[in-house]
XYZ file of C-alpha atoms in Angstrom:
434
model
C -12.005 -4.752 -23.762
C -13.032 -1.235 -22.640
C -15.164 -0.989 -18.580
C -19.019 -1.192 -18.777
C -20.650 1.412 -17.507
C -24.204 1.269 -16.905
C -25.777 4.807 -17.068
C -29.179 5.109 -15.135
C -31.011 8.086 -15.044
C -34.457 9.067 -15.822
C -34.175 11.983 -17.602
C -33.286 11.303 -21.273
C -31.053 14.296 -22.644
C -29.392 14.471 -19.560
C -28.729 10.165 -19.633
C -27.721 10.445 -23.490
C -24.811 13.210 -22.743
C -23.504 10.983 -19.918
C -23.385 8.264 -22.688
C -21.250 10.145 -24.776
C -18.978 11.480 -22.373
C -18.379 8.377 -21.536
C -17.591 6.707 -24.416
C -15.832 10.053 -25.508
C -13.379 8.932 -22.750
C -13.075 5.455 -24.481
C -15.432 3.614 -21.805
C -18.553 1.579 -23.116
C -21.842 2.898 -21.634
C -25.588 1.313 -21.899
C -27.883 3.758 -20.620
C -31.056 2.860 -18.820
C -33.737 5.190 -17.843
C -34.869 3.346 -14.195
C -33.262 1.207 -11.992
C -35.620 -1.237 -12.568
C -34.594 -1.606 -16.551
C -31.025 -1.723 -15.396
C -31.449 -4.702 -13.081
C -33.223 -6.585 -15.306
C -30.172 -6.181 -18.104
C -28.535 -9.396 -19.977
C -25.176 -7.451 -19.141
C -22.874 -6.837 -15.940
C -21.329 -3.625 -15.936
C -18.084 -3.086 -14.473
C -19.370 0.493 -12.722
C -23.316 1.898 -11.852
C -23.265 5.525 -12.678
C -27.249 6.744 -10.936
C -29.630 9.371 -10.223
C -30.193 9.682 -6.592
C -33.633 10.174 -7.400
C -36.039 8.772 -9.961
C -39.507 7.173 -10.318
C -39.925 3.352 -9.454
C -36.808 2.097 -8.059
C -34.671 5.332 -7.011
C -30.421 5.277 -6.604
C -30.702 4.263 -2.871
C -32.492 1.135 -3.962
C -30.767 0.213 -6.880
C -27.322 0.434 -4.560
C -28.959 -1.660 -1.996
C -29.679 -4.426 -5.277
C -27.083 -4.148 -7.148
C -24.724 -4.558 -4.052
C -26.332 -7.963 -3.183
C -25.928 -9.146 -7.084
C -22.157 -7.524 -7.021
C -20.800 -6.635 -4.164
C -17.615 -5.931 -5.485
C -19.229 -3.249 -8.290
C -18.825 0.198 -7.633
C -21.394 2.514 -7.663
C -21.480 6.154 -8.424
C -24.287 8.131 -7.249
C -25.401 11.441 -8.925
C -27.414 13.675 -6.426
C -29.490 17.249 -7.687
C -29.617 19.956 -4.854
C -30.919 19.336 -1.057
C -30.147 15.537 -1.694
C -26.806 16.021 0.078
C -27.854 14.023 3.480
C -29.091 11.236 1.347
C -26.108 10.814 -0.685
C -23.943 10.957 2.204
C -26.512 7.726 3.342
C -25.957 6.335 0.211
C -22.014 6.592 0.438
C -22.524 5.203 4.091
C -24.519 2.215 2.474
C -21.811 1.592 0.141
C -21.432 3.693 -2.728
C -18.156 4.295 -4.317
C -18.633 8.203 -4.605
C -20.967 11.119 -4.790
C -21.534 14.088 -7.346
C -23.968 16.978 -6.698
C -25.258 18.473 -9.245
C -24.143 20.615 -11.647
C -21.073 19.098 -11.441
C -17.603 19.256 -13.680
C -17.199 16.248 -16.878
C -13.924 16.010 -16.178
C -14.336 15.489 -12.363
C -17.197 12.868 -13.584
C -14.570 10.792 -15.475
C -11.605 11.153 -12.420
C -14.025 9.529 -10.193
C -15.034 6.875 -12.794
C -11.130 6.464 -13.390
C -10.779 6.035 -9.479
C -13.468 3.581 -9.004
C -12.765 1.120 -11.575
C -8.923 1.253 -10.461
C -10.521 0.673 -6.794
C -12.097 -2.338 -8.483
C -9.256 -3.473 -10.333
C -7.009 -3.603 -6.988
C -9.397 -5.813 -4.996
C -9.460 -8.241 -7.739
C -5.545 -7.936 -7.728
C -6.243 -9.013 -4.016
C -8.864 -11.928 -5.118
C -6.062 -13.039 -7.074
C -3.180 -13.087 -5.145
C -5.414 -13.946 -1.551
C -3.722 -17.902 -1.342
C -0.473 -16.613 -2.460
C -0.364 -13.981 0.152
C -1.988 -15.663 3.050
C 0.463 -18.358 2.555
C 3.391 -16.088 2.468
C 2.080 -12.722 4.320
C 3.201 -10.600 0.896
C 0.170 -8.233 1.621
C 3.089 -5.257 2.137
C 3.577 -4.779 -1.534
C -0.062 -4.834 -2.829
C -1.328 -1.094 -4.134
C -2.447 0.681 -6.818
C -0.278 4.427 -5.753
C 2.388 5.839 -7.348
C 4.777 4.785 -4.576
C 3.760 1.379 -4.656
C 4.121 1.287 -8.204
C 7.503 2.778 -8.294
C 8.801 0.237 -5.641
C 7.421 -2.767 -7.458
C 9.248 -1.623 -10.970
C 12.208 -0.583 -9.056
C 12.032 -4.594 -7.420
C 12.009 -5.817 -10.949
C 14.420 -3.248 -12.396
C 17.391 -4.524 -8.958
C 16.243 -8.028 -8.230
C 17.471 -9.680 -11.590
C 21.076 -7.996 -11.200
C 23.272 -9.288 -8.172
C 24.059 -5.762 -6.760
C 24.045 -5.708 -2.876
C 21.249 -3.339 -1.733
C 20.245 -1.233 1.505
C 16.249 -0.949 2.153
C 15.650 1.983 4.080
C 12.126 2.713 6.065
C 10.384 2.772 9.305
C 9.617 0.168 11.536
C 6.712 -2.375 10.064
C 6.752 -0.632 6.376
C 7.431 -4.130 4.694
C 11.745 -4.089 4.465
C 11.794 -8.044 4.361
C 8.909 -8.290 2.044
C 10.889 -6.182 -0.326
C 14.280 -7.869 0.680
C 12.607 -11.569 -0.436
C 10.525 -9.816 -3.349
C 14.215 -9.042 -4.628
C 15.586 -13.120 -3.655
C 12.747 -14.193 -6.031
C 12.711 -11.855 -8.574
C 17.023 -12.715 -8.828
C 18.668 -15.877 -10.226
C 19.674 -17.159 -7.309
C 15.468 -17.658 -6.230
C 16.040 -21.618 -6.111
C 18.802 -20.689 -2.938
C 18.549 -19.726 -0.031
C 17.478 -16.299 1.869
C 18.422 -16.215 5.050
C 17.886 -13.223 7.685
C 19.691 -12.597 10.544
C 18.290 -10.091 13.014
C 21.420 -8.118 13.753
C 19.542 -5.683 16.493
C 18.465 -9.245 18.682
C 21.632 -11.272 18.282
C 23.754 -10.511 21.237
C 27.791 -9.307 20.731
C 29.113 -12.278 22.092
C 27.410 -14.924 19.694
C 27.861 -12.519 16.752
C 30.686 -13.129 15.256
C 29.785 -17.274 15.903
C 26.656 -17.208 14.227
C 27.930 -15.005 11.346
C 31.361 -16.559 10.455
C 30.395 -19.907 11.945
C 33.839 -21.802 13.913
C 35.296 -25.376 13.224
C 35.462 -28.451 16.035
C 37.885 -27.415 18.967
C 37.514 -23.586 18.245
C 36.575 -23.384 21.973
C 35.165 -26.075 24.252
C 32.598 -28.595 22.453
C 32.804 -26.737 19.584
C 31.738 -28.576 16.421
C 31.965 -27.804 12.571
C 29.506 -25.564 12.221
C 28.817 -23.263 9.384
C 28.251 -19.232 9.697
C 25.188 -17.278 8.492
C 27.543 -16.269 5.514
C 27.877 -19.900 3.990
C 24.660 -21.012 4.808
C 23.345 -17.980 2.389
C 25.859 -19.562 -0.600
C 24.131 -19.661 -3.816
C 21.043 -17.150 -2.073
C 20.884 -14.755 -0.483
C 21.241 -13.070 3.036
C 19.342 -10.740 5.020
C 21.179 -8.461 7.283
C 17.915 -7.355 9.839
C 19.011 -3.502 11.512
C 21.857 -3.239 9.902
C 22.305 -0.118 11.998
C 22.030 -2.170 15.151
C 25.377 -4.170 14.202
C 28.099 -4.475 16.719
C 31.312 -2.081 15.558
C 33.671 -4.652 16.152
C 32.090 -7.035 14.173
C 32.234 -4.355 11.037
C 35.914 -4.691 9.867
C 35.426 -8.286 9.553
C 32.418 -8.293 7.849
C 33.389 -5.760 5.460
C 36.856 -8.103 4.641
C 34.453 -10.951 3.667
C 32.379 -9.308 1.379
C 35.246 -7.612 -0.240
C 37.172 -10.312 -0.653
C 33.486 -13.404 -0.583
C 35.511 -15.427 0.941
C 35.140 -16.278 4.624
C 37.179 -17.461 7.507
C 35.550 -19.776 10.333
C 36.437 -19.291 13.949
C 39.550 -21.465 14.933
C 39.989 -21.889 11.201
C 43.211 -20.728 9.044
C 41.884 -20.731 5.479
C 39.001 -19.129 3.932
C 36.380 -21.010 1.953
C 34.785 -18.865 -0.884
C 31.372 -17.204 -0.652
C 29.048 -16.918 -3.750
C 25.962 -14.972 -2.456
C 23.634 -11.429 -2.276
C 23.675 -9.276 0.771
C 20.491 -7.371 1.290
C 20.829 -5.078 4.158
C 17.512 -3.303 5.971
C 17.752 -0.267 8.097
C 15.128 1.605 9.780
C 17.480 4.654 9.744
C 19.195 6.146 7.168
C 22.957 5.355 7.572
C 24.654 7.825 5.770
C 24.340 10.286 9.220
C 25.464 7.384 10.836
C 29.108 7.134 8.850
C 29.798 10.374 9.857
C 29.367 9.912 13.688
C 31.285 6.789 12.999
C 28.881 4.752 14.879
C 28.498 2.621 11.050
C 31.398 2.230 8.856
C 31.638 4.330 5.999
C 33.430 1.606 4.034
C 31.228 -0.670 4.781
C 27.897 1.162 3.757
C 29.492 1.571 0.717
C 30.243 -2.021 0.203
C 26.634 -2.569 1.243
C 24.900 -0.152 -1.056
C 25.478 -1.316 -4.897
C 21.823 0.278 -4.839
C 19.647 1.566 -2.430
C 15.342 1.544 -2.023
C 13.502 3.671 0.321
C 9.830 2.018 1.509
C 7.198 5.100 1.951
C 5.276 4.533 4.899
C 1.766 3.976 5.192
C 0.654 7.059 5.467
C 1.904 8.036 2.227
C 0.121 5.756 0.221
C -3.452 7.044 -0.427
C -5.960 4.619 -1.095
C -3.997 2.243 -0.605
C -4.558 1.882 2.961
C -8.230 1.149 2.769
C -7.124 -1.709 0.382
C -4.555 -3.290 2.531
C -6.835 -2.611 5.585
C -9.854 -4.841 3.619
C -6.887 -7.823 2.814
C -6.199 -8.200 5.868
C -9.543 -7.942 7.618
C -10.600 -10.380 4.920
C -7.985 -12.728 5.885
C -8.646 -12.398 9.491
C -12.183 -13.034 8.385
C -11.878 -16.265 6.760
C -9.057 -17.752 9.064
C -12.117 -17.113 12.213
C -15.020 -18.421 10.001
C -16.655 -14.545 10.048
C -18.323 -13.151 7.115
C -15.988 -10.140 5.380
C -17.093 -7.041 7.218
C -18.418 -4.254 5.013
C -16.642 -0.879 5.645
C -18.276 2.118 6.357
C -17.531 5.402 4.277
C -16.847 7.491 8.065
C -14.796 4.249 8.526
C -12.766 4.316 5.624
C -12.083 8.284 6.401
C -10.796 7.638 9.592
C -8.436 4.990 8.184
C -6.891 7.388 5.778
C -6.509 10.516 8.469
C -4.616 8.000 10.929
C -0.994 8.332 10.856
C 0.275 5.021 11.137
C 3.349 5.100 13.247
C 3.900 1.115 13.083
C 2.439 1.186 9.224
C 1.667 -1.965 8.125
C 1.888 -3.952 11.012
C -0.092 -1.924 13.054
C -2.548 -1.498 10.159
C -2.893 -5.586 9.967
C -3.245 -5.800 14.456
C -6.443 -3.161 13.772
C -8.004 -4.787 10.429
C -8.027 -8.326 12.425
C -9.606 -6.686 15.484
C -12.132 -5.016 12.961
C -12.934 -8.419 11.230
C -13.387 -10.117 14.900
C -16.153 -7.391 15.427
C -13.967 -5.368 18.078
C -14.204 -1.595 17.592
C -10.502 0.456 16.421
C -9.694 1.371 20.069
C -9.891 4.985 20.618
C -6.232 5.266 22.258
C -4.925 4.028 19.002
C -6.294 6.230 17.248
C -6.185 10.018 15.993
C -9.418 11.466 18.023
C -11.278 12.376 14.603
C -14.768 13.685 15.016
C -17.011 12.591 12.400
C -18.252 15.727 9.751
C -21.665 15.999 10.888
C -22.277 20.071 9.260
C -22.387 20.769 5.399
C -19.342 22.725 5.703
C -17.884 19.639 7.156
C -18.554 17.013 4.617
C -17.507 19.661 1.863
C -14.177 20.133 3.958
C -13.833 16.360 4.034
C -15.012 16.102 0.465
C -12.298 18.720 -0.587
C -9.708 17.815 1.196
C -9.617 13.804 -0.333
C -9.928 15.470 -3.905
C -6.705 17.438 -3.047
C -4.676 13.831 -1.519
C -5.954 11.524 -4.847
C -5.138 14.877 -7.557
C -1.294 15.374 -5.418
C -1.195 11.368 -5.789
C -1.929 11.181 -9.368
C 0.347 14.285 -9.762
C 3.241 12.877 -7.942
C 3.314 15.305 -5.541
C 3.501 18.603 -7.771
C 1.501 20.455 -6.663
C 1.130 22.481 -9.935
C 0.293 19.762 -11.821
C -2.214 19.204 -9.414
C -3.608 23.088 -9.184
C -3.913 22.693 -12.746
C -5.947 19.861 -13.086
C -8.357 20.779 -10.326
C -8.518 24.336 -11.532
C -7.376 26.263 -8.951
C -4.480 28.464 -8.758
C -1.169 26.746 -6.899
C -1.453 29.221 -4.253
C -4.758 28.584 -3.672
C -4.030 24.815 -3.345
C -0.909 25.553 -0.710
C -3.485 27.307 1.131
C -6.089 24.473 1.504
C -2.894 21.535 2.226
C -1.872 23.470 5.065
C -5.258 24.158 6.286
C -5.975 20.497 5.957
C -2.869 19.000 6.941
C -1.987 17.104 3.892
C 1.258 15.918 3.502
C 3.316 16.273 0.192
């Protein structure tokens, strides 16, 4: 079934076209002429759409009820001219979004369309809270395009039994992805093991990975490698980069041939497993320094997947930052902080460097009541001016139309109605990144 959108505004012709733009858009919409009326309805909409200001009960109040019946409804505040500083007090309150008026239909409907997906993703997290809190999966929730392309790319690799390199930078969610493949494959029931090749020193490597037999070297007992304890699974290969170049040749020999050959031991027992290796640098540059094996990245790669970083995913960052503050929440006993609209701004200018590990160290401090320390973050001062907020406004419009767009940016000049070299213009003035 179609969203419900309750329409409240006092002003009948003006509340009847909303109606049918609505609906024209293939939404459901109950209009209401006072907060008051819409309250008091028999029905729960999915998305408030209000006037700012109206007799009785006015937008700010209706936001302030509707948020203690819902919290989780988004509301959409309409504001006429001069009602800018109260709007922005309304979006600081908790409203979804702001539109002054006259304002664009289309615009209307691409905020409505941004709310209700807003919605839709923290009930995704309501859904999946046990599942992740249990198993930390929080790294591949999201509603953007890059999230979405990794998650069908997951499902498109993990049934096959290709070997695969993850590529991305430090804390972006590698193993997440690596055991989102192990359970999306045949071989889920198995094991997946990992083996940190970056923190296991030379001298134990090729021990731990081949495993030896008894008498291999003094005390030695039979003792399986990494490689057979992965039969019938899967294995992780942590910094792949990081592996020792001696220990190369051999590996590559055992996956070519999956069979394996224990220290002190003259036969080779057969290997039936997946390798999945992670890198937080791309290793083709690295096979032609010869500091990785060309061979062997090749024997590695049956496919590859690249993990965006956190900066690069939008709106998704306020949604993992809210997971994990409400996780931090609960696991304290706190109540789930409400974030702030200047907040929620800040968290989307930040660059991330340690993504979402660094992301999850700041929600928890956020949920414990601790303020985002300043030397973590980008200095950002706050729009306080008109021309400010606008800026602000403007320049989110321009990161959710490049999202939605994929990154074309004439697509996008096109469907905010502006010409592409206008819209070059404002992403370098603005700092967006493509």
């Amino acid at each position: 079934m179609s969203s419900l959108i309750h329409v409240v505004e006092d002003d009948r012709d003006h509340r009847l076209a909303l109606c049918d733009l609505i609906e024209a858009a293939g939404y459901r919409a109950e209009p209401f002429a006072g907060g008051s009326e819409a309250l008091a309805a028999s029905s729960r909409p999915d998305l408030i759409l209000t006037d700012l200001r109206m007799p009785g009960m006015d937008g700010q109040a209706l936001l302030e009820a509707a948020r203690d019946r819902d919290p989780d409804c988004p509301v959409v505040m309409i504001s006429g001219h001069g009602d800018l500083a109260q709007a922005v007090q309304a979006m600081r309150a908790g409203a979804e979004d702001f539109l002054e008026k006259p304002y664009d239909g289309m615009h209307l409907l691409s905020v409505i369309e941004r709310s209700l997906r807003s919605r839709a993703a923290r009930a995704e997290i309501g859904r999946l809270q046990d599942r992740i809190a249990r198993r930390d999966e929080g790294g591949l929730l999201g509603q953007s395009a890059a999230m979405s392309a990794l998650r069908a790319r997951i499902a498109a690799i993990g049934p096959t039994d290709l070997d695969v390199v993850i590529t991305g930078e430090t804390g972006t969610g590698k193993e997440l992805v690596a055991r989102a493949l192990h359970e999306a494959s045949a071989r889920a029931a198995g094991p997946f093991i990992a083996v940190n090749c970056a923190a296991l020193p030379e001298s134990l490597f090729e021990i731990e990975i081949f495993g030896h037999v008894a008498g291999a070297f003094p005390g030695a007992q039979d003792k399986p490698g990494k490689l057979e304890a992965a039969s019938g699974g899967t294995l992780m290969l942590d910094e792949v980069e990081a592996m020792p170049a001696a220990i190369q040749p051999k590996l590559l020999r055992a996956l070519q041939e999956r069979m394996v050959e224990r220290l002190g031991e003259n036969r080779l027992r057969p290997l039936d497993l997946r390798i999945i290796a992670t890198s937080k640098a791309d290793l083709r540059p690295l096979t032609l320094d010869g500091s990785f094996r060309a061979d062997l990245f090749y024997r590695l790669a049956g496919t590859e997947i690249t993990v965006e970083p956190l900066r690069a995913l939008g709106d998704d960052i306020v949604l993992l930052f809210s997971h994990y503050a409400g996780l931090a929440a609960a696991r304290y006993g706190r109540e789930v902080p409400q974030l702030p609209y200047t907040l929620k701004q800040r968290l989307l200018r930040r660059p991330w460097p340690g993504n979402v590990r660094e992301l999850k160290a700041v929600a928890e401090r956020f949920a414990l009541g601790l303020d985002i320390p300043e030397e973590a973050a980008t200095p950002i001062t706050e729009p306080e001016s008109l021309a400010e907020r606008v800026a602000a406004f403007e320049a989110r419009e321009i990161r959710l139309a490049l999202e939605r767009c994929r990154g074309n940016t004439e697509r996008a000049a096109k469907a905010l109605g502006i010409a592409r070299r206008t819209l070059n213009d404002k992403i370098s003035r603005y700092g967006i990144r493509v």
